[in-house]
Amino acid sequence: MMKTDIGRFRMMGLLEGGSLLILLFIAMPLKYMAGIPEAVTLVGSIHGFLFVVYVMLALYTTFKIRWHFMWLFSAVAVAFIPFGNFVLDRRIEKKFS
């Protein structure tokens, strides 16, 4: 998976999507239900870093393999939706495999 530009992008999408799920479904409940705000601080920082790398890799992949800009728009849009990156990954896998 890490040998091609699309493979690297897909892997980063899965990492970024997973960090969003951890932030929403583990860290946020720990903050508001268990009174542990440090969970959001730590996981939020990691997620923010992964998001920036994901967007930069999406831009790189778009220009490197001459993706249509709709793929770039979709990649950025799904990053804000829980499980969105996993759905996009399936579509990319079907289209480019």
Coordinates of C-alpha atoms in Angstrom, one line a residue:
M1 CA 0.0 0.0 0.0
M2 CA 2.8 2.4 0.7
K3 CA 4.6 1.9 -2.6
T4 CA 2.5 4.2 -4.8
D5 CA 1.3 7.8 -4.4
I6 CA -2.3 6.6 -4.1
G7 CA -1.3 4.0 -1.6
R8 CA 0.4 6.6 0.6
F9 CA -2.6 8.9 0.4
R10 CA -5.0 6.0 1.3
M11 CA -2.8 5.1 4.3
M12 CA -2.7 8.7 5.5
G13 CA -6.5 8.9 5.0
L14 CA -7.0 5.9 7.2
L15 CA -4.7 7.3 9.9
E16 CA -6.4 10.7 9.8
G17 CA -9.9 9.1 9.8
G18 CA -8.9 6.9 12.7
S19 CA -7.6 9.8 14.7
L20 CA -10.9 11.7 14.2
L21 CA -12.8 8.7 15.5
I22 CA -10.6 8.4 18.5
L23 CA -11.0 12.1 19.2
L24 CA -14.8 12.0 18.9
F25 CA -15.6 8.7 20.5
I26 CA -12.9 8.3 23.1
A27 CA -11.2 11.6 24.0
M28 CA -14.4 13.8 24.0
P29 CA -16.3 11.4 26.3
L30 CA -13.3 11.2 28.6
K31 CA -13.3 15.0 28.8
Y32 CA -17.0 15.5 29.4
M33 CA -18.0 12.4 31.2
A34 CA -14.9 11.5 33.2
G35 CA -13.4 15.0 33.6
I36 CA -10.1 14.2 31.9
P37 CA -9.6 17.2 29.5
E38 CA -6.0 16.1 28.8
A39 CA -7.3 13.4 26.6
V40 CA -8.7 16.0 24.1
T41 CA -5.5 18.1 24.3
L42 CA -3.3 15.1 23.4
V43 CA -5.5 13.4 20.8
G44 CA -6.6 16.7 19.4
S45 CA -3.0 17.8 18.8
I46 CA -2.2 14.5 17.1
H47 CA -5.3 14.7 15.0
G48 CA -4.5 18.3 14.0
F49 CA -1.0 17.3 12.9
L50 CA -2.3 14.3 10.9
F51 CA -5.0 16.5 9.3
V52 CA -2.4 19.0 8.0
V53 CA -0.2 16.2 6.7
Y54 CA -3.3 14.6 5.1
V55 CA -4.3 17.8 3.3
M56 CA -0.7 18.4 2.1
L57 CA -0.6 14.8 0.8
A58 CA -3.9 15.2 -0.9
L59 CA -2.6 18.3 -2.7
Y60 CA 0.6 16.4 -3.7
T61 CA -1.3 13.4 -4.9
T62 CA -3.7 15.6 -6.9
F63 CA -0.8 17.2 -8.8
K64 CA 1.4 14.1 -9.0
I65 CA -1.1 11.8 -10.6
R66 CA -3.2 14.5 -12.2
W67 CA -6.3 13.8 -10.3
H68 CA -9.4 15.7 -11.1
F69 CA -9.9 18.5 -8.6
M70 CA -13.2 16.9 -7.5
W71 CA -11.1 14.1 -5.9
L72 CA -9.2 16.8 -3.9
F73 CA -12.4 18.5 -2.9
S74 CA -13.9 15.1 -1.8
A75 CA -10.7 14.2 0.1
V76 CA -10.9 17.4 2.1
A77 CA -14.6 17.3 2.6
V78 CA -14.7 13.8 4.0
A79 CA -12.0 14.6 6.5
F80 CA -14.7 16.4 8.5
I81 CA -17.2 13.6 8.6
P82 CA -16.8 10.6 10.9
F83 CA -16.1 7.4 8.9
G84 CA -15.8 9.6 5.7
N85 CA -12.2 8.7 5.0
F86 CA -13.1 5.0 5.1
V87 CA -15.9 5.5 2.5
L88 CA -13.5 7.5 0.3
D89 CA -10.9 4.8 0.7
R90 CA -13.3 2.2 -0.7
R91 CA -14.1 4.4 -3.7
I92 CA -10.4 5.1 -4.4
E93 CA -9.7 1.4 -4.1
K94 CA -12.4 0.5 -6.6
K95 CA -11.5 3.3 -9.1
F96 CA -7.7 2.9 -9.1
S97 CA -7.0 -0.7 -8.3

